[in-house]
Each structure stands twice: as C-alpha cells, then as structure tokens.
C-alpha cells in the first residue's frame, strides 16, 4: 500500500500548489476568474485523495456529510443576491472555523478517551493517532480555541449584516467580562495542553471559547464588520493550519497558513483605510464615546428629483459616490442607467469609491462591475479628491460616514481622522437618502447640513428611477 | 512525519507566501480575494474527513459528522460566492467600455 500513500501525498502537494497559484491569479483582475478554478481543482483533488486514505472508516457517513454540506452551501450561495455577499462570506467562514474547532474537539476527546482507558488499566493499543506529543496537544488546543472564536464570531457577524441583530449590545464593564472569559478559556486550554485531559474540562473550554467569540463580536457596529470578517477569515486560516499540524496534513498546513497570513495583511489594509487600528475596531466600542459632538448648524434642505435631474443634466462634471445604501436598494443598475444618460448628454461622469464604502473593501467596485460600469469611470479616493473643487455636482447615493466632513473637523467625533471623500468641496451636492436618520456609525453628518447640499429623500432604487425618467423627459 | 523544526519552516515560508500574494493587490480585488481565501481554508474539510474517518465513539462520530458538514459548507459556499463575484469581472470590461464611448 506504500504506493497509495505516495500518490495521496502527491495529491496534497498538488492541491497546495494549486491553492497558491490560484490565489496568485486572483490577485490580478485579468487572471482572477480562472484563479478560483485552479483553487477549486486543488480542493477536488485533495478531497478525493482523502477518500482514498487507507485507514479511513465510516466512508459512507463521510460521503453523506460531504454531499449534504456541499448541496446546502451550493444552493444558498447560488440564490443569494449579490448585495448579500458579505454576510455569506462571513457565514461560510464561520463554518470553516467550526469545522476546525470540531477537528480539535474530536482529537481532544479521543485523547481523553485513551487516557481513561489507560488509567483503568485496560489494555491500550496505539492505533492511528498514538499518544499525542506535547506540541501536538498544544496546537490542537490552540486551533480549537481560534476556530471556536471564529465560528461563533462569524455567525454573529452574519446575523448582524443580515439585519437579524440590529442593536449593539454594550454594557458597563463589558471589556473586563470579555477579558475574563478569554482568560478562562486560555487557562483551561493550557491545563488541557499540559496533559489534564478530562472531559468536563474540555467541554467548559469549548463553551468559554465559543462565548468569547460571541461576546467579542456583539458590541462591534455594522460599519466595522468588513474588518471583523476579514480578521475571522485569517483566524480560521490559522486554526486550519494548527489542526493540520495535529493531523500531519501538509495541504491543511500550507493552505491554512497562507490564508492566515494573507488574511492578516488584508485586515491591516482595511483597518488602515479607515484610519483605525485593529485593536481599536475590536475593543473601541465604536460610537459610544459619549462626548458632546460639535453642534451642527443649519438644516437639511430637500430637493425634488426633477430639479436634481436638471441640475445634473446641465452640469459639466458629475461625480457619483455610492455607498451601502445603493447596495441595499439594489440601485446599481438604475444608477448606471442614469449615468449613461448623462454621458450621452456630454456630461463627464465619474464614480468615486471610498476604500471602505459598503460592507467590504471593494464592495462597491463589485456591484458597479455587475451593473456594467467600465473600470475607467471608477476612481479611487486619492485620485478623485483633488477633482472635487472642479466638480459641478456630487451625487451621493447611500453613502454617509465616508463623506462626513466631521472626520476632518471634529476631533471629538468617533470617525475623526478617517480619510473621507471630499464631496463637500463640490459646487453642489445631492444626497440620496432614505430618511433623516444617522448612518451606521450613528453619527450626524455635517455634509447634509452644508449650504451646498440638497437632500433627495427616498430609497436608492426609486430615487435613481425618478432621476432616469426626469432626465428622459428633458430629452424630448 | 513532519518534525518540529520542519513544521516551523513550512509555517514561515507559507506565511511569507500568503503575505506576498496579497501585498500588491488593487482595492477592487479585495473582496473577491477575501472570498477566495475563504474558499481555500475550506481545505479544513479534508481534516474533518480524517477526523470522522478515525472516529470510534458515537460522540466522536457526531462531532466528526458536524465537522465534515461545516467544512463542506465552507468549501462549496466559498467557491460559489467567489465564482459569482469574479463572474462579474468578465464581460463588463470590454463590452461596457465600448458602450461608453
């Protein structure tokens, strides 16, 4: 059977290679599409090879679980709307974390079972997984801890983005309680890793780890979710790598580590785009500063869709700033239709995208790409900001915190220091917004009260539809 | 078998690989890439399969079964979502830019 093991090891090697090449291809727009295909082939090879492992039992059960899991995820992933992608990533990521935690649990409980057999004096034959080494045990515990946190945390992130958990759960002393729960999980984990393999200990360890993921994520506001999901993505990668060490599976080690490192860097890039540290995101209790914010003078001035359409139809340069509101309203197609009508009239239209607009970096790019907006009309924050003073009309659709001038002017504001799109510098600003409420971060937006800003109240899709029809009446 | 130091070397090199892959990526690809790496850690499915394949007690069977379910969900869901995101990068570029001119 030696040759079979060699073939299986070769399959794992091929899988690891395909994962790395696939991710590499995914990091360039031109090759991105077949990158996922390469990685997919790698996954298929690895899974088939695992079925062929010689000392596997319960193959029927494994096949059943794989088929159910794949079918459920495939179905849900296919039918979900593009706008719901962030929470789906969170959900699937949580599943991966849960799987890593389950591997850790299975290993720990089987070690514990063996330990008891030994104490009872029964004969103990070393099968497959013999008595665990110290490093193996420690990594199993560590992987289980990180995987559990990623599992429960990602599920909370999913529920929040799905709109099932609107409130932020904040209570005094929360940080201390969270820290105690974490400390408890770490201490128990250390006890288990040092060889105290008792089943109640392991159970309490998992309960604490899961509770920590829950409690750590609950107080974090929706605006910070992209960073949090990315962090849990890196967590799951690490947990997979650690459990890979325990199972001596090279494909898991390499794929998990690569994702852990890539995810960590991605998290840093996102946090930097919001001008905040990761620690601040996790423990800062965003928006709960309590200090009196600067009073904002003036009032919100409404505008009718017809006036707004005329204003833009006769403008020379229009910059459209999309935000999460556009995603929620599924307005990207209508917005692009409107933009095309403007372009036909000779207006120079550009889309300006803030790095953290939406619920994931690049969220807006993906939606605009879906609607068919060409790349060259989409500008990054650094490129577009100098152009705002020459812009006649800035049309803000469902964006709020990323265009809030308070980030530059009010040191007491929780978003102070975050780089923003400088739309207030445009000659006119039109803001499409559902109501007068504050944004996700719960902060008043000084832009809405500015002298050059007009509010077009309504759902993003409806408002864009009105603008389109008003523009069409101008043509005739 | 992988001994301790060899494991550390693998860990270090793989970590640098992951870092380098992401280091020069345009913002536009951050979301698909996050989704893609989410798919790649679906390899946890392999580990869960091994755990279930070695399970002996009923309790271990249950945990292993849940693990495989979750791992399969991670892999399949991650793939579908990533593929759908990248799908949109296909036609839009050449077709739409022609349209705009």
XYZ file of C-alpha atoms in Angstrom:
577
model
C 0.000 0.000 0.000
C 3.027 2.235 0.142
C 2.485 3.479 -3.391
C -1.049 4.600 -2.489
C 0.265 6.801 0.298
C 2.774 8.329 -2.094
C 0.000 9.103 -4.568
C -2.119 10.665 -1.819
C 0.789 12.771 -0.574
C 1.413 13.868 -4.149
C -2.246 14.888 -4.416
C -1.950 17.030 -1.286
C 1.177 18.626 -2.721
C -0.639 19.368 -5.966
C -3.562 20.835 -4.007
C -1.284 23.157 -2.020
C 0.421 24.255 -5.240
C -2.910 24.918 -6.961
C -4.173 26.914 -3.973
C -1.157 29.204 -4.043
C -1.222 29.619 -7.812
C -4.973 30.167 -7.717
C -4.723 32.884 -5.073
C -1.883 34.465 -7.022
C -4.024 34.597 -10.141
C -6.916 36.006 -8.145
C -4.777 38.990 -7.213
C -4.832 40.408 -10.740
C -8.065 41.447 -12.461
C -7.134 39.817 -15.737
C -6.469 36.336 -14.398
C -8.801 36.460 -11.407
C -11.518 34.360 -12.954
C -9.556 31.239 -13.607
C -7.741 31.631 -10.293
C -10.757 30.327 -8.422
C -10.998 27.465 -10.907
C -7.413 26.402 -10.173
C -8.047 26.514 -6.454
C -11.268 24.576 -6.981
C -9.440 21.803 -8.818
C -6.939 21.706 -5.955
C -9.757 21.262 -3.472
C -11.323 18.475 -5.507
C -8.016 16.627 -5.772
C -7.395 16.919 -2.029
C -10.883 15.697 -1.093
C -10.756 12.713 -3.476
C -7.307 11.784 -2.192
C -8.616 11.864 1.374
C -11.349 9.381 0.472
C -8.619 7.034 -0.709
C -6.651 7.172 2.561
C -6.172 3.552 3.637
C -7.056 3.699 7.357
C -10.374 5.516 6.993
C -13.602 4.189 8.465
C -17.179 5.448 8.160
C -16.729 6.275 4.481
C -20.494 6.192 3.900
C -21.074 8.659 6.698
C -18.338 10.932 5.349
C -19.804 10.875 1.876
C -23.259 11.675 3.232
C -21.976 14.630 5.256
C -19.961 15.976 2.324
C -22.918 15.735 -0.030
C -25.335 17.408 2.396
C -22.884 20.186 3.225
C -21.979 20.855 -0.398
C -25.592 20.799 -1.565
C -26.797 23.173 1.149
C -23.960 25.655 0.656
C -24.098 25.464 -3.128
C -27.823 26.135 -3.128
C -27.630 29.027 -0.675
C -24.593 30.531 -2.395
C -26.291 30.428 -5.800
C -29.571 32.016 -4.871
C -28.382 34.783 -2.581
C -28.386 38.312 -4.002
C -25.060 39.942 -4.879
C -25.647 42.534 -2.195
C -25.782 39.855 0.476
C -22.322 38.545 -0.409
C -20.521 39.953 2.652
C -22.684 38.059 5.105
C -22.411 34.882 3.056
C -18.619 35.122 3.237
C -18.993 35.564 6.990
C -21.274 32.531 7.199
C -19.062 30.197 5.173
C -16.019 31.430 7.042
C -17.727 30.643 10.335
C -18.435 27.147 9.063
C -14.735 26.671 8.350
C -13.871 27.860 11.840
C -16.463 25.487 13.260
C -15.005 22.601 11.274
C -11.511 23.388 12.603
C -12.902 23.517 16.134
C -14.692 20.199 15.552
C -11.427 18.582 14.452
C -9.766 19.895 17.607
C -12.666 18.595 19.702
C -12.592 15.176 18.066
C -8.846 14.883 18.659
C -9.006 16.097 22.258
C -11.924 13.844 23.172
C -10.258 10.851 21.570
C -7.047 11.606 23.520
C -9.162 11.905 26.664
C -10.837 8.579 25.914
C -7.476 6.898 25.513
C -6.181 8.439 28.725
C -9.130 6.987 30.653
C -8.602 3.538 29.190
C -5.039 3.705 30.421
C -5.989 4.761 33.951
C -8.499 1.940 34.172
C -5.691 -0.462 33.486
C -7.329 -1.723 30.337
C -5.047 -2.676 27.504
C -4.270 0.271 25.312
C -3.214 -0.401 21.794
C -1.810 2.555 19.956
C -3.867 2.920 16.828
C -3.558 5.605 14.141
C -3.263 8.597 16.417
C -0.976 7.371 19.165
C -0.399 9.227 22.408
C -0.151 12.886 21.472
C 3.112 14.770 21.767
C 3.182 17.970 23.773
C 3.368 20.182 20.675
C 0.544 18.305 19.004
C -1.669 18.689 22.047
C -0.913 22.390 22.383
C -1.652 23.017 18.703
C -4.887 21.036 18.873
C -5.988 23.245 21.781
C -4.865 26.457 20.096
C -6.574 25.566 16.834
C -9.738 24.660 18.696
C -9.693 27.968 20.584
C -9.169 30.113 17.490
C -11.587 28.073 15.412
C -14.316 28.337 18.052
C -13.907 32.108 18.344
C -14.024 32.424 14.559
C -17.107 30.187 14.414
C -19.307 31.992 16.929
C -17.934 35.418 15.986
C -18.591 34.923 12.284
C -22.128 33.748 12.966
C -22.788 36.959 14.923
C -21.259 38.983 12.089
C -23.536 37.136 9.657
C -26.611 37.803 11.810
C -25.718 41.483 12.109
C -25.224 42.000 8.393
C -28.376 40.032 7.674
C -30.242 42.501 9.852
C -31.235 39.962 12.498
C -29.306 41.736 15.220
C -29.788 45.436 14.907
C -28.781 46.532 18.334
C -25.265 46.787 19.602
C -25.024 45.046 22.940
C -22.998 47.258 25.176
C -22.929 47.203 28.947
C -20.572 48.701 31.508
C -17.585 46.548 32.295
C -18.052 44.592 29.093
C -14.391 44.636 28.253
C -13.483 43.242 31.674
C -16.040 40.445 31.360
C -14.811 39.589 27.849
C -11.251 39.551 29.067
C -12.174 37.230 31.951
C -13.926 34.822 29.583
C -10.898 34.807 27.297
C -8.532 34.353 30.238
C -10.676 31.455 31.464
C -10.549 29.769 28.059
C -6.779 30.273 27.835
C -6.145 28.890 31.335
C -8.312 25.836 30.705
C -6.639 25.383 27.329
C -3.226 25.491 28.983
C -4.354 22.890 31.530
C -5.582 20.601 28.759
C -2.401 21.133 26.772
C -0.324 20.231 29.819
C -1.972 16.814 29.830
C -5.067 17.179 32.040
C -7.325 15.516 29.539
C -10.566 15.376 31.497
C -13.782 15.559 29.547
C -15.566 18.203 31.694
C -12.502 20.428 31.375
C -12.584 20.138 27.595
C -16.323 20.860 27.474
C -16.015 24.006 29.602
C -13.046 25.095 27.486
C -15.140 24.957 24.322
C -18.091 26.714 25.949
C -15.836 29.591 27.056
C -14.135 29.829 23.648
C -17.474 29.974 21.838
C -18.815 32.502 24.337
C -15.802 34.731 23.814
C -16.322 34.851 20.046
C -19.945 35.782 20.665
C -19.263 38.472 23.226
C -16.343 39.940 21.344
C -18.424 40.474 18.201
C -21.716 41.636 19.722
C -20.615 45.182 20.625
C -18.992 45.851 17.240
C -21.033 48.089 14.947
C -22.048 47.192 11.413
C -19.674 49.703 9.864
C -16.711 47.773 11.233
C -17.893 44.381 10.050
C -15.646 44.207 6.950
C -12.566 44.387 9.138
C -14.011 41.876 11.581
C -14.949 39.357 8.872
C -11.507 39.649 7.353
C -9.941 39.093 10.771
C -12.033 35.979 11.400
C -11.071 34.794 7.924
C -7.433 34.976 8.980
C -8.340 33.270 12.282
C -9.950 30.355 10.502
C -6.890 30.028 8.283
C -4.637 29.816 11.344
C -6.937 27.343 13.078
C -6.898 25.149 9.963
C -3.100 25.309 9.839
C -2.813 24.321 13.524
C -5.210 21.410 13.171
C -3.241 20.473 10.046
C -0.129 20.125 12.222
C -2.096 17.899 14.584
C -3.308 15.660 11.762
C 0.068 15.828 9.965
C -1.677 17.013 6.829
C 0.577 19.183 4.669
C -2.175 20.600 2.456
C -4.027 21.939 5.508
C -0.851 23.415 6.976
C 0.120 25.271 3.840
C -3.341 26.424 2.754
C -4.243 27.462 6.297
C -1.015 29.369 6.856
C -1.209 31.151 3.513
C -4.767 32.267 4.270
C -3.809 33.221 7.813
C -1.018 35.486 6.588
C -2.935 36.865 3.617
C -5.983 37.498 5.777
C -3.954 39.299 8.415
C -2.468 41.620 5.817
C -5.864 42.197 4.225
C -7.285 43.077 7.638
C -4.497 45.588 8.196
C -5.071 47.183 4.798
C -8.770 47.583 5.572
C -8.217 48.971 9.027
C -5.703 51.411 7.570
C -8.242 52.567 5.010
C -10.479 53.501 7.940
C -7.545 55.073 9.746
C -8.009 52.856 12.772
C -6.034 50.105 14.372
C -7.391 46.581 14.569
C -7.365 46.829 18.351
C -9.467 49.950 18.127
C -12.003 48.184 15.925
C -12.256 45.224 18.280
C -12.246 46.956 21.611
C -13.028 50.583 20.816
C -16.818 50.267 21.161
C -17.341 52.477 18.163
C -19.727 55.362 18.561
C -20.020 55.033 22.314
C -17.705 57.895 23.171
C -20.375 59.932 24.877
C -18.561 63.241 24.497
C -20.693 66.056 23.218
C -20.205 66.297 19.488
C -19.857 69.633 17.769
C -23.190 71.261 17.198
C -24.106 71.292 13.547
C -25.746 74.471 12.324
C -28.277 74.822 9.549
C -30.888 72.408 8.352
C -31.299 69.681 5.781
C -32.641 71.164 2.563
C -34.730 68.838 0.410
C -34.757 68.812 -3.386
C -37.169 67.286 -5.894
C -35.988 64.640 -8.347
C -36.911 66.861 -11.304
C -34.705 69.700 -10.059
C -31.891 67.332 -9.274
C -32.085 65.811 -12.752
C -31.967 69.246 -14.400
C -29.065 70.294 -12.222
C -27.011 67.316 -13.341
C -28.172 67.360 -16.961
C -26.673 70.827 -17.403
C -23.574 70.192 -15.343
C -20.168 69.687 -16.877
C -18.737 67.269 -14.347
C -20.704 64.930 -12.130
C -19.177 62.568 -9.585
C -21.333 59.755 -8.234
C -20.459 58.476 -4.768
C -22.115 55.144 -3.991
C -22.401 53.646 -0.532
C -24.065 50.828 1.305
C -27.491 52.367 0.698
C -27.045 51.707 -3.015
C -26.261 48.068 -2.276
C -29.287 47.654 -0.021
C -31.598 49.240 -2.574
C -30.048 47.194 -5.429
C -29.814 50.500 -7.224
C -26.559 49.935 -9.125
C -28.284 49.180 -12.438
C -30.557 52.230 -12.266
C -27.638 54.410 -11.227
C -25.586 53.268 -14.201
C -28.575 53.800 -16.498
C -28.798 57.347 -15.180
C -25.062 57.862 -15.598
C -25.220 56.622 -19.193
C -27.978 59.135 -19.998
C -25.805 61.888 -18.567
C -22.813 60.687 -20.579
C -24.958 60.752 -23.727
C -25.689 64.388 -22.983
C -21.974 65.098 -22.846
C -21.627 65.292 -19.078
C -18.352 63.950 -17.717
C -19.376 61.337 -15.157
C -17.134 59.512 -12.728
C -17.764 57.139 -9.874
C -15.801 57.773 -6.692
C -15.280 54.851 -4.375
C -14.116 55.106 -0.808
C -11.919 52.177 0.244
C -14.391 51.054 2.896
C -17.654 52.054 1.265
C -20.176 49.286 1.732
C -19.553 46.371 4.000
C -16.343 45.101 2.452
C -13.478 46.838 0.696
C -14.185 46.701 -2.988
C -17.865 46.004 -2.302
C -18.915 48.958 -4.466
C -16.490 48.011 -7.242
C -18.073 44.594 -7.425
C -21.612 45.989 -7.579
C -20.736 48.590 -10.208
C -18.956 45.929 -12.226
C -22.124 43.852 -12.008
C -24.116 46.753 -13.428
C -21.597 47.084 -16.265
C -19.778 50.267 -15.282
C -16.394 50.269 -17.056
C -13.248 50.445 -14.932
C -12.013 53.734 -16.337
C -15.020 55.598 -14.943
C -14.323 54.363 -11.413
C -11.882 56.413 -9.362
C -10.187 55.742 -6.040
C -10.339 58.212 -3.181
C -6.820 59.570 -3.703
C -7.392 60.198 -7.398
C -10.780 61.836 -7.130
C -10.383 64.042 -4.059
C -8.369 66.774 -5.868
C -11.076 66.867 -8.555
C -13.996 67.715 -6.282
C -13.456 71.518 -6.376
C -13.908 71.340 -10.181
C -16.968 69.151 -9.893
C -20.345 70.741 -10.537
C -22.491 68.136 -8.856
C -21.540 65.346 -6.493
C -24.318 62.765 -6.260
C -24.093 60.778 -3.039
C -26.164 57.592 -3.114
C -26.481 55.806 0.174
C -23.053 56.776 1.441
C -22.821 58.514 4.786
C -19.846 58.156 7.096
C -17.324 58.042 4.257
C -18.373 61.544 3.142
C -18.801 63.086 6.583
C -16.691 66.244 6.884
C -16.719 65.839 10.678
C -13.972 63.264 10.156
C -11.753 66.222 9.286
C -13.117 68.940 11.518
C -14.378 67.452 14.771
C -11.728 65.820 16.982
C -14.423 64.503 19.334
C -16.109 62.557 16.552
C -15.538 58.808 16.655
C -14.629 58.856 12.978
C -12.190 61.754 13.379
C -9.079 61.120 11.305
C -10.695 58.710 8.900
C -9.880 59.778 5.339
C -13.062 60.773 3.533
C -14.247 61.599 0.064
C -14.210 65.350 -0.017
C -17.606 65.806 -1.672
C -18.356 68.950 0.314
C -15.806 70.714 -1.916
C -18.006 70.198 -4.980
C -20.133 73.126 -6.120
C -23.368 71.277 -5.469
C -24.008 68.099 -3.550
C -27.124 65.968 -3.930
C -27.608 63.301 -1.305
C -29.975 60.414 -1.952
C -31.020 59.087 1.409
C -33.936 57.157 2.836
C -34.635 59.408 5.797
C -33.151 61.941 8.137
C -31.523 59.349 10.412
C -27.852 58.976 11.128
C -25.621 56.457 9.353
C -24.456 53.086 10.512
C -21.988 54.537 12.943
C -24.793 56.601 14.473
C -23.031 59.897 13.805
C -24.646 63.060 12.489
C -23.314 64.020 9.094
C -22.371 67.676 8.733
C -22.484 67.313 4.959
C -26.287 67.062 4.990
C -26.496 70.475 6.638
C -23.978 72.181 4.358
C -25.141 75.174 2.315
C -24.383 73.491 -0.998
C -26.074 70.196 -0.119
C -29.594 69.175 -1.125
C -31.374 66.088 0.117
C -33.274 63.819 -2.245
C -35.235 61.622 0.125
C -36.114 58.136 -0.980
C -34.907 54.623 -1.487
C -31.826 54.489 -3.738
C -33.524 52.466 -6.453
C -36.669 54.604 -6.500
C -34.689 57.840 -6.494
C -32.427 56.687 -9.316
C -35.511 55.568 -11.253
C -37.067 59.021 -10.823
C -33.862 60.690 -11.949
C -33.799 58.497 -15.054
C -37.389 59.291 -16.011
C -36.939 63.011 -15.310
C -33.856 63.025 -17.477
C -35.744 61.268 -20.254
C -38.467 63.929 -20.219
C -35.741 66.527 -20.708
C -34.620 64.816 -23.884
C -37.951 65.124 -25.642
C 6.059 12.612 9.556
C 6.842 16.254 9.989
C 9.224 17.055 12.796
C 9.005 20.240 14.820
C 11.540 22.373 13.001
C 10.488 21.281 9.561
C 6.952 22.279 10.547
C 8.212 25.701 11.628
C 9.989 26.164 8.308
C 6.839 25.249 6.391
C 4.857 27.651 8.557
C 7.294 30.507 7.967
C 7.552 30.038 4.206
C 3.807 29.630 3.766
C 3.197 32.767 5.812
C 5.544 34.787 3.594
C 3.844 33.365 0.531
C 0.454 34.488 1.775
C 1.781 37.929 2.609
C 3.412 38.360 -0.799
C 0.306 37.256 -2.666
C -1.762 40.000 -1.081
C 0.848 42.727 -0.857
C 0.236 44.352 -4.249
C -3.428 43.873 -4.902
C -5.711 46.624 -6.201
C -8.569 47.552 -3.865
C -11.056 46.331 -6.440
C -9.978 42.757 -5.833
C -10.000 42.839 -2.041
C -13.494 41.412 -1.731
C -13.076 38.572 -4.225
C -9.695 37.776 -2.722
C -11.089 37.646 0.795
C -13.780 35.363 -0.540
C -11.198 33.309 -2.422
C -9.018 32.828 0.638
C -12.201 31.950 2.499
C -12.635 29.168 -0.036
C -9.036 27.998 0.309
C -9.316 27.413 4.042
C -12.215 25.132 3.126
C -9.382 22.567 2.966
C -10.402 22.076 6.595
C -12.891 19.652 5.031
C -10.030 17.226 4.463
C -9.115 17.353 8.143
C -12.721 16.883 9.203
C -12.994 13.872 6.916
C -9.905 12.359 8.537
C -11.324 13.072 11.998
C -14.625 11.402 11.088
C -12.765 8.543 9.434
C -10.922 7.843 12.684
C -13.889 8.389 14.994
C -14.665 5.480 17.307
C -17.233 6.513 19.901
C -20.688 7.780 18.995
C -19.777 11.177 20.391
C -16.717 11.411 18.155
C -18.855 10.339 15.226
C -21.308 13.157 15.909
C -18.568 15.771 16.220
C -16.825 14.449 13.124
C -20.065 14.471 11.145
C -20.768 18.075 12.118
C -17.186 18.950 11.242
C -17.475 17.457 7.754
C -20.831 19.183 7.211
C -19.365 22.551 8.170
C -16.159 22.001 6.217
C -18.068 21.004 3.085
C -20.230 24.100 3.513
C -17.142 26.286 3.780
C -15.577 24.819 0.655
C -18.672 24.738 -1.547
C -20.108 28.048 -0.366
C -16.754 29.776 -0.624
C -16.332 28.529 -4.166
C -19.784 29.562 -5.367
C -19.624 33.026 -3.858
C -16.129 33.713 -5.196
C -17.027 32.444 -8.621
C -20.115 34.647 -8.742
C -18.105 37.694 -7.720
C -15.429 37.072 -10.323
C -18.068 36.293 -12.935
C -18.846 39.987 -12.986
C -15.340 40.920 -13.952
C -15.730 39.023 -17.194
C -17.995 40.768 -19.632
C -18.132 44.224 -18.123
C -14.688 45.394 -19.135
C -14.512 45.216 -22.935
C -18.245 45.360 -23.668
C -19.147 48.211 -21.363
C -16.213 50.468 -22.172
C -17.092 50.271 -25.834
C -20.607 51.221 -24.913
C -19.397 54.259 -23.017
C -17.518 55.680 -25.960
